[in-house]
PDB file of C-alpha atoms and ligand atoms in Angstrom:
ATOM      1  CA  UNK A1445      -9.052  37.524  23.823  1.00 63.00           C
ATOM      2  CA  UNK A1446     -11.460  39.495  21.632  1.00 75.00           C
ATOM      3  CA  UNK A1447      -8.962  39.473  18.729  1.00 79.00           C
ATOM      4  CA  UNK A1448      -8.486  35.708  19.117  1.00 75.00           C
ATOM      5  CA  UNK A1449     -12.243  35.218  19.063  1.00 77.00           C
ATOM      6  CA  UNK A1450     -12.564  37.297  15.869  1.00 86.00           C
ATOM      7  CA  UNK A1451      -9.782  35.317  14.188  1.00 89.00           C
ATOM      8  CA  UNK A1452     -11.505  32.050  15.128  1.00 91.00           C
ATOM      9  CA  UNK A1453     -14.873  33.324  13.840  1.00 94.00           C
ATOM     10  CA  UNK A1454     -13.210  34.169  10.536  1.00 96.00           C
ATOM     11  CA  UNK A1455     -11.844  30.630  10.252  1.00 97.00           C
ATOM     12  CA  UNK A1456     -15.258  29.123  11.016  1.00 98.00           C
ATOM     13  CA  UNK A1457     -16.784  31.467   8.413  1.00 98.00           C
ATOM     14  CA  UNK A1458     -14.225  30.394   5.825  1.00 98.00           C
ATOM     15  CA  UNK A1459     -15.115  26.726   6.482  1.00 98.00           C
ATOM     16  CA  UNK A1460     -18.806  27.502   5.881  1.00 98.00           C
ATOM     17  CA  UNK A1461     -17.989  29.339   2.655  1.00 98.00           C
ATOM     18  CA  UNK A1462     -15.872  26.476   1.272  1.00 98.00           C
ATOM     19  CA  UNK A1463     -18.328  23.846   2.535  1.00 98.00           C
ATOM     20  CA  UNK A1464     -21.090  25.543   0.514  1.00 98.00           C
ATOM     21  CA  UNK A1465     -18.887  25.823  -2.569  1.00 98.00           C
ATOM     22  CA  UNK A1466     -17.671  22.193  -2.654  1.00 98.00           C
ATOM     23  CA  UNK A1467     -20.947  20.586  -1.479  1.00 98.00           C
ATOM     24  CA  UNK A1468     -21.673  17.434  -3.517  1.00 98.00           C
ATOM     25  CA  UNK A1469     -24.432  14.932  -3.978  1.00 98.00           C
ATOM     26  CA  UNK A1470     -23.854  11.173  -3.724  1.00 98.00           C
ATOM     27  CA  UNK A1471     -25.620  10.220  -6.954  1.00 98.00           C
ATOM     28  CA  UNK A1472     -25.404  13.337  -9.062  1.00 98.00           C
ATOM     29  CA  UNK A1473     -21.700  14.061  -8.471  1.00 98.00           C
ATOM     30  CA  UNK A1474     -19.991  10.958  -7.127  1.00 98.00           C
ATOM     31  CA  UNK A1475     -21.591   7.710  -8.291  1.00 98.00           C
ATOM     32  CA  UNK A1476     -23.178   9.029 -11.524  1.00 98.00           C
ATOM     33  CA  UNK A1477     -24.664   5.624 -12.358  1.00 97.00           C
ATOM     34  CA  UNK A1478     -21.231   3.984 -12.421  1.00 96.00           C
ATOM     35  CA  UNK A1479     -20.038   0.767 -10.815  1.00 93.00           C
ATOM     36  CA  UNK A1480     -16.564  -0.190  -9.634  1.00 92.00           C
ATOM     37  CA  UNK A1481     -14.336  -1.415 -12.415  1.00 88.00           C
ATOM     38  CA  UNK A1482     -13.122  -4.727 -10.977  1.00 90.00           C
ATOM     39  CA  UNK A1483     -10.366  -4.912 -13.592  1.00 94.00           C
ATOM     40  CA  UNK A1484      -8.721  -1.982 -11.815  1.00 96.00           C
ATOM     41  CA  UNK A1485      -7.128  -1.414  -8.425  1.00 97.00           C
ATOM     42  CA  UNK A1486      -8.965   0.362  -5.605  1.00 97.00           C
ATOM     43  CA  UNK A1487      -6.390   1.292  -2.978  1.00 98.00           C
ATOM     44  CA  UNK A1488      -3.144   2.677  -4.447  1.00 97.00           C
ATOM     45  CA  UNK A1489       0.187   0.894  -3.909  1.00 95.00           C
ATOM     46  CA  UNK A1490       1.403   3.791  -1.769  1.00 94.00           C
ATOM     47  CA  UNK A1491      -1.179   2.801   0.843  1.00 97.00           C
ATOM     48  CA  UNK A1492      -1.647  -0.939   0.279  1.00 97.00           C
ATOM     49  CA  UNK A1493       2.111  -1.649   0.397  1.00 94.00           C
ATOM     50  CA  UNK A1494       1.316  -4.658  -1.805  1.00 96.00           C
ATOM     51  CA  UNK A1495       4.615  -4.291  -3.658  1.00 93.00           C
ATOM     52  CA  UNK A1496       6.417  -5.846  -0.705  1.00 93.00           C
ATOM     53  CA  UNK A1497       4.720  -9.169  -1.603  1.00 97.00           C
ATOM     54  CA  UNK A1498       6.930 -10.063  -4.542  1.00 96.00           C
ATOM     55  CA  UNK A1499       5.559 -13.588  -4.950  1.00 97.00           C
ATOM     56  CA  UNK A1500       2.083 -12.305  -5.816  1.00 98.00           C
ATOM     57  CA  UNK A1501       1.063 -12.002  -9.455  1.00 97.00           C
ATOM     58  CA  UNK A1502      -0.498  -8.869 -10.962  1.00 96.00           C
ATOM     59  CA  UNK A1503      -4.081 -10.105 -10.501  1.00 96.00           C
ATOM     60  CA  UNK A1504      -3.409 -11.176  -6.931  1.00 97.00           C
ATOM     61  CA  UNK A1505      -1.936  -7.778  -6.087  1.00 97.00           C
ATOM     62  CA  UNK A1506      -5.002  -6.161  -7.594  1.00 97.00           C
ATOM     63  CA  UNK A1507      -7.241  -8.337  -5.443  1.00 97.00           C
ATOM     64  CA  UNK A1508      -5.331  -7.269  -2.299  1.00 98.00           C
ATOM     65  CA  UNK A1509      -5.763  -3.645  -3.331  1.00 98.00           C
ATOM     66  CA  UNK A1510      -9.514  -4.185  -3.819  1.00 98.00           C
ATOM     67  CA  UNK A1511      -9.939  -5.900  -0.452  1.00 98.00           C
ATOM     68  CA  UNK A1512      -8.005  -3.131   1.284  1.00 98.00           C
ATOM     69  CA  UNK A1513      -9.925  -0.502  -0.698  1.00 98.00           C
ATOM     70  CA  UNK A1514     -13.223  -1.980   0.458  1.00 98.00           C
ATOM     71  CA  UNK A1515     -12.017  -1.981   4.055  1.00 98.00           C
ATOM     72  CA  UNK A1516     -10.745   1.596   3.609  1.00 98.00           C
ATOM     73  CA  UNK A1517     -14.215   2.733   2.586  1.00 98.00           C
ATOM     74  CA  UNK A1518     -15.813   0.842   5.494  1.00 98.00           C
ATOM     75  CA  UNK A1519     -13.314   2.296   7.982  1.00 98.00           C
ATOM     76  CA  UNK A1520     -14.467   5.817   7.129  1.00 98.00           C
ATOM     77  CA  UNK A1521     -18.103   4.822   7.499  1.00 97.00           C
ATOM     78  CA  UNK A1522     -17.124   3.380  10.894  1.00 97.00           C
ATOM     79  CA  UNK A1523     -15.305   6.388  12.367  1.00 98.00           C
ATOM     80  CA  UNK A1524     -17.817   8.869  10.975  1.00 98.00           C
ATOM     81  CA  UNK A1525     -20.422   7.434  13.359  1.00 97.00           C
ATOM     82  CA  UNK A1526     -18.519   8.637  16.414  1.00 98.00           C
ATOM     83  CA  UNK A1527     -17.214  11.796  14.710  1.00 98.00           C
ATOM     84  CA  UNK A1528     -20.726  12.980  13.827  1.00 98.00           C
ATOM     85  CA  UNK A1529     -21.950  12.324  17.366  1.00 97.00           C
ATOM     86  CA  UNK A1530     -18.968  14.096  18.950  1.00 98.00           C
ATOM     87  CA  UNK A1531     -19.250  17.172  16.757  1.00 98.00           C
ATOM     88  CA  UNK A1532     -22.958  17.415  17.529  1.00 97.00           C
ATOM     89  CA  UNK A1533     -22.117  17.162  21.237  1.00 98.00           C
ATOM     90  CA  UNK A1534     -19.456  19.903  21.222  1.00 98.00           C
ATOM     91  CA  UNK A1535     -21.655  22.158  19.092  1.00 98.00           C
ATOM     92  CA  UNK A1536     -23.658  22.628  22.330  1.00 98.00           C
ATOM     93  CA  UNK A1537     -20.961  24.994  23.565  1.00 96.00           C
ATOM     94  CA  UNK A1538     -21.743  27.361  20.705  1.00 97.00           C
ATOM     95  CA  UNK A1539     -25.555  27.182  20.966  1.00 98.00           C
ATOM     96  CA  UNK A1540     -25.883  30.531  22.738  1.00 97.00           C
ATOM     97  CA  UNK A1541     -22.546  31.866  21.539  1.00 96.00           C
ATOM     98  CA  UNK A1542     -20.781  32.137  18.204  1.00 96.00           C
ATOM     99  CA  UNK A1543     -23.461  31.321  15.635  1.00 97.00           C
ATOM    100  CA  UNK A1544     -20.888  31.102  12.855  1.00 98.00           C
ATOM    101  CA  UNK A1545     -19.047  28.355  14.736  1.00 98.00           C
ATOM    102  CA  UNK A1546     -22.368  26.599  15.350  1.00 98.00           C
ATOM    103  CA  UNK A1547     -23.266  26.683  11.660  1.00 98.00           C
ATOM    104  CA  UNK A1548     -19.829  25.339  10.690  1.00 98.00           C
ATOM    105  CA  UNK A1549     -20.219  22.396  13.100  1.00 98.00           C
ATOM    106  CA  UNK A1550     -23.778  21.660  11.971  1.00 98.00           C
ATOM    107  CA  UNK A1551     -22.561  21.489   8.369  1.00 98.00           C
ATOM    108  CA  UNK A1552     -19.661  19.268   9.503  1.00 98.00           C
ATOM    109  CA  UNK A1553     -22.117  16.819  11.151  1.00 98.00           C
ATOM    110  CA  UNK A1554     -24.430  16.908   8.146  1.00 98.00           C
ATOM    111  CA  UNK A1555     -21.515  16.064   5.852  1.00 98.00           C
ATOM    112  CA  UNK A1556     -20.446  13.124   8.025  1.00 98.00           C
ATOM    113  CA  UNK A1557     -24.006  11.766   7.899  1.00 98.00           C
ATOM    114  CA  UNK A1558     -23.877  12.004   4.115  1.00 98.00           C
ATOM    115  CA  UNK A1559     -20.453  10.322   4.039  1.00 98.00           C
ATOM    116  CA  UNK A1560     -21.792   7.432   6.128  1.00 98.00           C
ATOM    117  CA  UNK A1561     -24.593   6.984   3.631  1.00 98.00           C
ATOM    118  CA  UNK A1562     -22.079   7.095   0.781  1.00 98.00           C
ATOM    119  CA  UNK A1563     -19.930   4.393   2.385  1.00 98.00           C
ATOM    120  CA  UNK A1564     -22.983   2.197   3.058  1.00 98.00           C
ATOM    121  CA  UNK A1565     -23.948   2.561  -0.602  1.00 98.00           C
ATOM    122  CA  UNK A1566     -20.437   1.604  -1.666  1.00 97.00           C
ATOM    123  CA  UNK A1567     -20.392  -1.494   0.543  1.00 97.00           C
ATOM    124  CA  UNK A1568     -23.583  -2.649  -1.202  1.00 96.00           C
ATOM    125  CA  UNK A1569     -21.887  -2.012  -4.565  1.00 96.00           C
ATOM    126  CA  UNK A1570     -18.650  -3.866  -3.731  1.00 95.00           C
ATOM    127  CA  UNK A1571     -20.592  -7.090  -3.040  1.00 91.00           C
ATOM    128  CA  UNK A1572     -21.505  -8.054  -6.626  1.00 90.00           C
ATOM    129  CA  UNK A1573     -18.047  -7.033  -7.935  1.00 88.00           C
ATOM    130  CA  UNK A1574     -16.073  -9.204  -5.530  1.00 94.00           C
ATOM    131  CA  UNK A1575     -16.069 -12.874  -4.449  1.00 95.00           C
ATOM    132  CA  UNK A1576     -18.472 -13.694  -1.595  1.00 96.00           C
ATOM    133  CA  UNK A1577     -17.218 -13.993   1.985  1.00 97.00           C
ATOM    134  CA  UNK A1578     -15.829 -10.542   2.820  1.00 98.00           C
ATOM    135  CA  UNK A1579     -16.688  -9.232   6.255  1.00 97.00           C
ATOM    136  CA  UNK A1580     -16.064  -5.941   7.962  1.00 98.00           C
ATOM    137  CA  UNK A1581     -15.677  -6.811  11.622  1.00 97.00           C
ATOM    138  CA  UNK A1582     -16.018  -3.666  13.805  1.00 96.00           C
ATOM    139  CA  UNK A1583     -19.512  -2.351  14.563  1.00 95.00           C
ATOM    140  CA  UNK A1584     -19.961   1.453  14.295  1.00 95.00           C
ATOM    141  CA  UNK A1585     -22.041   1.856  17.468  1.00 95.00           C
ATOM    142  CA  UNK A1586     -19.717  -0.322  19.591  1.00 95.00           C
ATOM    143  CA  UNK A1587     -16.680   1.628  18.428  1.00 96.00           C
ATOM    144  CA  UNK A1588     -18.469   4.963  18.875  1.00 96.00           C
ATOM    145  CA  UNK A1589     -19.488   4.015  22.417  1.00 96.00           C
ATOM    146  CA  UNK A1590     -15.910   3.128  23.349  1.00 96.00           C
ATOM    147  CA  UNK A1591     -14.383   6.233  21.748  1.00 97.00           C
ATOM    148  CA  UNK A1592     -16.933   8.635  23.212  1.00 98.00           C
ATOM    149  CA  UNK A1593     -16.231   7.349  26.731  1.00 98.00           C
ATOM    150  CA  UNK A1594     -12.832   9.084  26.536  1.00 98.00           C
ATOM    151  CA  UNK A1595     -12.116  12.772  27.207  1.00 98.00           C
ATOM    152  CA  UNK A1596     -13.090  15.306  24.542  1.00 98.00           C
ATOM    153  CA  UNK A1597      -9.452  16.399  24.146  1.00 98.00           C
ATOM    154  CA  UNK A1598      -8.394  12.846  23.227  1.00 98.00           C
ATOM    155  CA  UNK A1599     -11.384  12.272  20.939  1.00 98.00           C
ATOM    156  CA  UNK A1600     -10.653  15.507  19.066  1.00 98.00           C
ATOM    157  CA  UNK A1601      -6.978  14.574  18.794  1.00 98.00           C
ATOM    158  CA  UNK A1602      -7.876  11.221  17.229  1.00 98.00           C
ATOM    159  CA  UNK A1603     -10.387  12.915  14.919  1.00 98.00           C
ATOM    160  CA  UNK A1604      -7.963  15.614  13.808  1.00 98.00           C
ATOM    161  CA  UNK A1605      -5.441  12.881  13.009  1.00 98.00           C
ATOM    162  CA  UNK A1606      -7.987  10.922  10.948  1.00 98.00           C
ATOM    163  CA  UNK A1607      -9.182  13.915   8.956  1.00 97.00           C
ATOM    164  CA  UNK A1608      -5.624  15.027   8.269  1.00 98.00           C
ATOM    165  CA  UNK A1609      -4.532  11.616   6.988  1.00 98.00           C
ATOM    166  CA  UNK A1610      -7.554  11.594   4.667  1.00 97.00           C
ATOM    167  CA  UNK A1611      -6.048  14.635   2.945  1.00 98.00           C
ATOM    168  CA  UNK A1612      -2.507  13.257   2.917  1.00 97.00           C
ATOM    169  CA  UNK A1613      -3.626   9.917   1.454  1.00 98.00           C
ATOM    170  CA  UNK A1614      -5.513  11.564  -1.367  1.00 98.00           C
ATOM    171  CA  UNK A1615      -2.805  14.030  -2.312  1.00 97.00           C
ATOM    172  CA  UNK A1616       0.197  11.740  -1.922  1.00 97.00           C
ATOM    173  CA  UNK A1617      -1.106   8.338  -2.991  1.00 97.00           C
ATOM    174  CA  UNK A1618      -4.599   8.279  -4.503  1.00 98.00           C
ATOM    175  CA  UNK A1619      -4.447  11.277  -6.855  1.00 97.00           C
ATOM    176  CA  UNK A1620      -1.118  10.352  -8.530  1.00 97.00           C
ATOM    177  CA  UNK A1621      -2.051   6.677  -9.160  1.00 95.00           C
ATOM    178  CA  UNK A1622      -3.377   6.374 -12.737  1.00 95.00           C
ATOM    179  CA  UNK A1623      -4.373   2.704 -12.420  1.00 95.00           C
ATOM    180  CA  UNK A1624      -7.246   3.020  -9.939  1.00 97.00           C
ATOM    181  CA  UNK A1625     -10.946   2.396 -10.517  1.00 96.00           C
ATOM    182  CA  UNK A1626     -12.266   5.795 -11.576  1.00 96.00           C
ATOM    183  CA  UNK A1627     -15.281   5.603  -9.298  1.00 97.00           C
ATOM    184  CA  UNK A1628     -13.194   4.567  -6.293  1.00 97.00           C
ATOM    185  CA  UNK A1629     -10.810   7.452  -6.962  1.00 97.00           C
ATOM    186  CA  UNK A1630     -13.639   9.970  -7.331  1.00 98.00           C
ATOM    187  CA  UNK A1631     -15.185   8.878  -4.028  1.00 98.00           C
ATOM    188  CA  UNK A1632     -12.031   9.903  -2.210  1.00 98.00           C
ATOM    189  CA  UNK A1633     -11.610  13.085  -4.228  1.00 98.00           C
ATOM    190  CA  UNK A1634     -15.089  14.269  -3.222  1.00 98.00           C
ATOM    191  CA  UNK A1635     -14.661  13.000   0.324  1.00 98.00           C
ATOM    192  CA  UNK A1636     -11.380  14.877   0.709  1.00 98.00           C
ATOM    193  CA  UNK A1637     -12.955  18.141  -0.475  1.00 98.00           C
ATOM    194  CA  UNK A1638     -15.286  18.182   2.533  1.00 98.00           C
ATOM    195  CA  UNK A1639     -12.726  16.694   4.927  1.00 98.00           C
ATOM    196  CA  UNK A1640     -10.432  19.688   4.360  1.00 98.00           C
ATOM    197  CA  UNK A1641     -12.864  21.870   6.323  1.00 98.00           C
ATOM    198  CA  UNK A1642     -13.330  19.193   8.975  1.00 98.00           C
ATOM    199  CA  UNK A1643      -9.598  19.138   9.660  1.00 98.00           C
ATOM    200  CA  UNK A1644      -9.623  22.905  10.257  1.00 98.00           C
ATOM    201  CA  UNK A1645     -12.662  22.673  12.540  1.00 98.00           C
ATOM    202  CA  UNK A1646     -11.098  19.787  14.494  1.00 98.00           C
ATOM    203  CA  UNK A1647      -8.060  21.916  15.087  1.00 97.00           C
ATOM    204  CA  UNK A1648     -10.123  24.906  16.256  1.00 97.00           C
ATOM    205  CA  UNK A1649     -12.280  22.806  18.584  1.00 98.00           C
ATOM    206  CA  UNK A1650      -9.324  20.818  19.896  1.00 98.00           C
ATOM    207  CA  UNK A1651      -7.448  24.025  20.737  1.00 97.00           C
ATOM    208  CA  UNK A1652     -10.542  25.492  22.371  1.00 97.00           C
ATOM    209  CA  UNK A1653     -10.871  22.360  24.499  1.00 98.00           C
ATOM    210  CA  UNK A1654      -7.147  22.365  25.277  1.00 98.00           C
ATOM    211  CA  UNK A1655      -7.353  25.898  26.685  1.00 97.00           C
ATOM    212  CA  UNK A1656      -9.927  24.736  29.266  1.00 97.00           C
ATOM    213  CA  UNK A1657      -7.803  21.927  30.765  1.00 98.00           C
ATOM    214  CA  UNK A1658      -5.578  22.002  33.824  1.00 98.00           C
ATOM    215  CA  UNK A1659      -2.140  20.361  33.435  1.00 98.00           C
ATOM    216  CA  UNK A1660      -3.463  17.315  35.351  1.00 98.00           C
ATOM    217  CA  UNK A1661      -6.512  17.006  33.103  1.00 98.00           C
ATOM    218  CA  UNK A1662      -4.328  17.328  30.008  1.00 98.00           C
ATOM    219  CA  UNK A1663      -2.003  14.607  31.257  1.00 98.00           C
ATOM    220  CA  UNK A1664      -4.991  12.306  31.775  1.00 98.00           C
ATOM    221  CA  UNK A1665      -6.202  13.218  28.270  1.00 98.00           C
ATOM    222  CA  UNK A1666      -2.826  12.169  26.849  1.00 98.00           C
ATOM    223  CA  UNK A1667      -3.349   8.777  28.520  1.00 98.00           C
ATOM    224  CA  UNK A1668      -6.805   8.619  26.914  1.00 98.00           C
ATOM    225  CA  UNK A1669      -5.287   9.334  23.508  1.00 98.00           C
ATOM    226  CA  UNK A1670      -2.790   6.517  24.024  1.00 98.00           C
ATOM    227  CA  UNK A1671      -5.708   4.201  24.920  1.00 98.00           C
ATOM    228  CA  UNK A1672      -7.593   5.267  21.806  1.00 98.00           C
ATOM    229  CA  UNK A1673      -4.639   4.549  19.538  1.00 97.00           C
ATOM    230  CA  UNK A1674      -4.279   1.108  21.172  1.00 96.00           C
ATOM    231  CA  UNK A1675      -8.000   0.490  20.537  1.00 97.00           C
ATOM    232  CA  UNK A1676      -7.598   1.507  16.879  1.00 97.00           C
ATOM    233  CA  UNK A1677      -4.684  -0.899  16.629  1.00 97.00           C
ATOM    234  CA  UNK A1678      -6.844  -3.658  18.101  1.00 97.00           C
ATOM    235  CA  UNK A1679      -9.433  -3.061  15.362  1.00 98.00           C
ATOM    236  CA  UNK A1680      -6.700  -3.109  12.715  1.00 98.00           C
ATOM    237  CA  UNK A1681      -5.372  -6.443  13.962  1.00 97.00           C
ATOM    238  CA  UNK A1682      -8.819  -8.035  13.760  1.00 98.00           C
ATOM    239  CA  UNK A1683      -9.605  -6.617  10.309  1.00 98.00           C
ATOM    240  CA  UNK A1684      -6.151  -7.366   8.863  1.00 98.00           C
ATOM    241  CA  UNK A1685      -6.590 -10.962   9.941  1.00 98.00           C
ATOM    242  CA  UNK A1686     -10.148 -11.171   8.490  1.00 98.00           C
ATOM    243  CA  UNK A1687      -8.989  -9.620   5.207  1.00 98.00           C
ATOM    244  CA  UNK A1688      -6.015 -11.998   4.966  1.00 98.00           C
ATOM    245  CA  UNK A1689      -8.271 -15.015   5.530  1.00 98.00           C
ATOM    246  CA  UNK A1690     -10.695 -13.737   2.890  1.00 98.00           C
ATOM    247  CA  UNK A1691      -7.857 -13.215   0.394  1.00 98.00           C
ATOM    248  CA  UNK A1692      -6.509 -16.727   1.031  1.00 98.00           C
ATOM    249  CA  UNK A1693      -9.963 -18.247   0.536  1.00 97.00           C
ATOM    250  CA  UNK A1694     -10.768 -16.466  -2.727  1.00 97.00           C
ATOM    251  CA  UNK A1695      -7.411 -15.941  -4.465  1.00 96.00           C
ATOM    252  CA  UNK A1696      -7.462 -19.347  -6.170  1.00 93.00           C
ATOM    253  CA  UNK A1697      -4.155 -20.850  -5.072  1.00 95.00           C
ATOM    254  CA  UNK A1698      -2.465 -22.245  -2.016  1.00 96.00           C
ATOM    255  CA  UNK A1699       0.511 -20.494  -0.420  1.00 97.00           C
ATOM    256  CA  UNK A1700       3.132 -22.075   1.803  1.00 97.00           C
ATOM    257  CA  UNK A1701       3.280 -21.197   5.487  1.00 97.00           C
ATOM    258  CA  UNK A1702       6.031 -18.610   5.111  1.00 97.00           C
ATOM    259  CA  UNK A1703       4.103 -16.835   2.369  1.00 98.00           C
ATOM    260  CA  UNK A1704       0.878 -16.854   4.394  1.00 97.00           C
ATOM    261  CA  UNK A1705       2.742 -15.215   7.263  1.00 97.00           C
ATOM    262  CA  UNK A1706       4.186 -12.615   4.920  1.00 97.00           C
ATOM    263  CA  UNK A1707       0.716 -11.766   3.583  1.00 98.00           C
ATOM    264  CA  UNK A1708      -0.586 -11.482   7.146  1.00 97.00           C
ATOM    265  CA  UNK A1709       2.285  -9.244   8.236  1.00 97.00           C
ATOM    266  CA  UNK A1710       2.028  -7.061   5.183  1.00 97.00           C
ATOM    267  CA  UNK A1711      -1.729  -6.575   5.654  1.00 98.00           C
ATOM    268  CA  UNK A1712      -1.305  -5.429   9.263  1.00 98.00           C
ATOM    269  CA  UNK A1713       1.672  -3.249   8.376  1.00 97.00           C
ATOM    270  CA  UNK A1714      -0.362  -1.618   5.605  1.00 98.00           C
ATOM    271  CA  UNK A1715      -3.319  -0.959   7.940  1.00 98.00           C
ATOM    272  CA  UNK A1716      -1.094   0.473  10.629  1.00 98.00           C
ATOM    273  CA  UNK A1717       0.461   2.742   8.025  1.00 97.00           C
ATOM    274  CA  UNK A1718      -2.930   3.822   6.676  1.00 98.00           C
ATOM    275  CA  UNK A1719      -4.776   4.444   9.941  1.00 98.00           C
ATOM    276  CA  UNK A1720      -2.069   5.321  12.446  1.00 98.00           C
ATOM    277  CA  UNK A1721       1.451   6.052  11.205  1.00 97.00           C
ATOM    278  CA  UNK A1722       0.686   8.240   8.173  1.00 96.00           C
ATOM    279  CA  UNK A1723      -1.476  10.470  10.397  1.00 95.00           C
ATOM    280  CA  UNK A1724       0.711  10.780  13.461  1.00 94.00           C
ATOM    281  CA  UNK A1725       3.755  11.536  11.318  1.00 94.00           C
ATOM    282  CA  UNK A1726       1.905  14.270   9.452  1.00 96.00           C
ATOM    283  CA  UNK A1727       3.652  17.601   9.967  1.00 96.00           C
ATOM    284  CA  UNK A1728       0.475  19.569  10.586  1.00 97.00           C
ATOM    285  CA  UNK A1729      -0.705  17.080  13.221  1.00 98.00           C
ATOM    286  CA  UNK A1730       2.700  17.059  14.912  1.00 97.00           C
ATOM    287  CA  UNK A1731       2.682  20.845  15.052  1.00 97.00           C
ATOM    288  CA  UNK A1732      -0.757  21.149  16.647  1.00 98.00           C
ATOM    289  CA  UNK A1733      -0.130  18.327  19.120  1.00 98.00           C
ATOM    290  CA  UNK A1734       3.380  19.586  19.940  1.00 98.00           C
ATOM    291  CA  UNK A1735       1.946  23.029  20.704  1.00 97.00           C
ATOM    292  CA  UNK A1736      -0.307  21.605  23.413  1.00 98.00           C
ATOM    293  CA  UNK A1737       1.698  19.041  25.346  1.00 98.00           C
ATOM    294  CA  UNK A1738       5.012  18.804  27.182  1.00 98.00           C
ATOM    295  CA  UNK A1739       8.098  17.046  25.918  1.00 97.00           C
ATOM    296  CA  UNK A1740       7.559  14.290  28.502  1.00 98.00           C
ATOM    297  CA  UNK A1741       4.014  13.737  27.257  1.00 98.00           C
ATOM    298  CA  UNK A1742       5.239  13.651  23.657  1.00 98.00           C
ATOM    299  CA  UNK A1743       7.788  10.996  24.674  1.00 98.00           C
ATOM    300  CA  UNK A1744       5.046   9.008  26.399  1.00 98.00           C
ATOM    301  CA  UNK A1745       3.028   8.998  23.155  1.00 98.00           C
ATOM    302  CA  UNK A1746       6.138   8.107  21.145  1.00 97.00           C
ATOM    303  CA  UNK A1747       6.876   5.123  23.399  1.00 97.00           C
ATOM    304  CA  UNK A1748       3.285   3.853  23.082  1.00 96.00           C
ATOM    305  CA  UNK A1749       3.461   4.178  19.306  1.00 96.00           C
ATOM    306  CA  UNK A1750       6.868   2.547  18.919  1.00 96.00           C
ATOM    307  CA  UNK A1751       5.671  -1.071  18.526  1.00 94.00           C
ATOM    308  CA  UNK A1752       2.997   0.052  16.032  1.00 95.00           C
ATOM    309  CA  UNK A1753       5.063   2.272  13.760  1.00 89.00           C
ATOM    310  CA  UNK A1754       8.186   0.073  13.672  1.00 79.00           C
TER     311      UNK A1754
HETATM  312 FE1  FE2 B 213     -16.085  12.027   6.160  1.00 66.49          FE
HETATM  313 FE1  FE2 B 214     -14.758  14.360   8.317  1.00 66.49          FE
END
């Protein structure tokens, strides 16, 4: 037990060390007086899946990538509201205990507050670059209230999944795409640098929480996680529909019914890939989750995900 505690303290300490080293400032390091280059894409093809819409021209595909890129930025600002609150809440368990763990979680919360400010700044910057009429539907406090009503185990599972897909998206899709707006790309480079530590801390806190649960409590927490994923999917359906309508209003031409349906489908498929599938299929996430739950519980999650990932 003592050895395990020491190993955990070392991991928290490492997160603090890296957090101090990579720490960045919104204006000085990220924005640097720049604006988004609207002649370039925001979200890379690997995430936007826009290539499946063969009837769209180059400019139209770029517009889809910009709409999705704006939503992508807003989605992070959205989830960071509940993540910051949750991390602050669980930090309580370290108040009189491991001060290294406490410091790591305080830095984590501080970084998420900064990220929310960054994403609010970006939303204000997207406005003048893009046609009027975009709206981001979910409200951060409503979503945070719903998420935080679930068990800590499930909330940490969802959070770990989000912070891991942030890393995967940057490394696999954003970094290799040479045609993206430089500012947009930098935002997610800097974001990822701090998210790397968050993913480690999520894992540590999730495992600590897992160790406290009885099998019955864990089974209920699995149900909570399934509910949370369904709630995320509900948000994606609403936003995919809003973003499709916005695209159709501002793209400058009329599509036939079959094409409209294809755009709609592709938008939802892209969002499900971005915010659910790419995270749950991540090897690191699978390994941590698989180490905590039974095969039956894993099957239960798989069945709930089936309609979303297909
Ligand atoms: Fe963040
Ligand atoms: Fe984070």
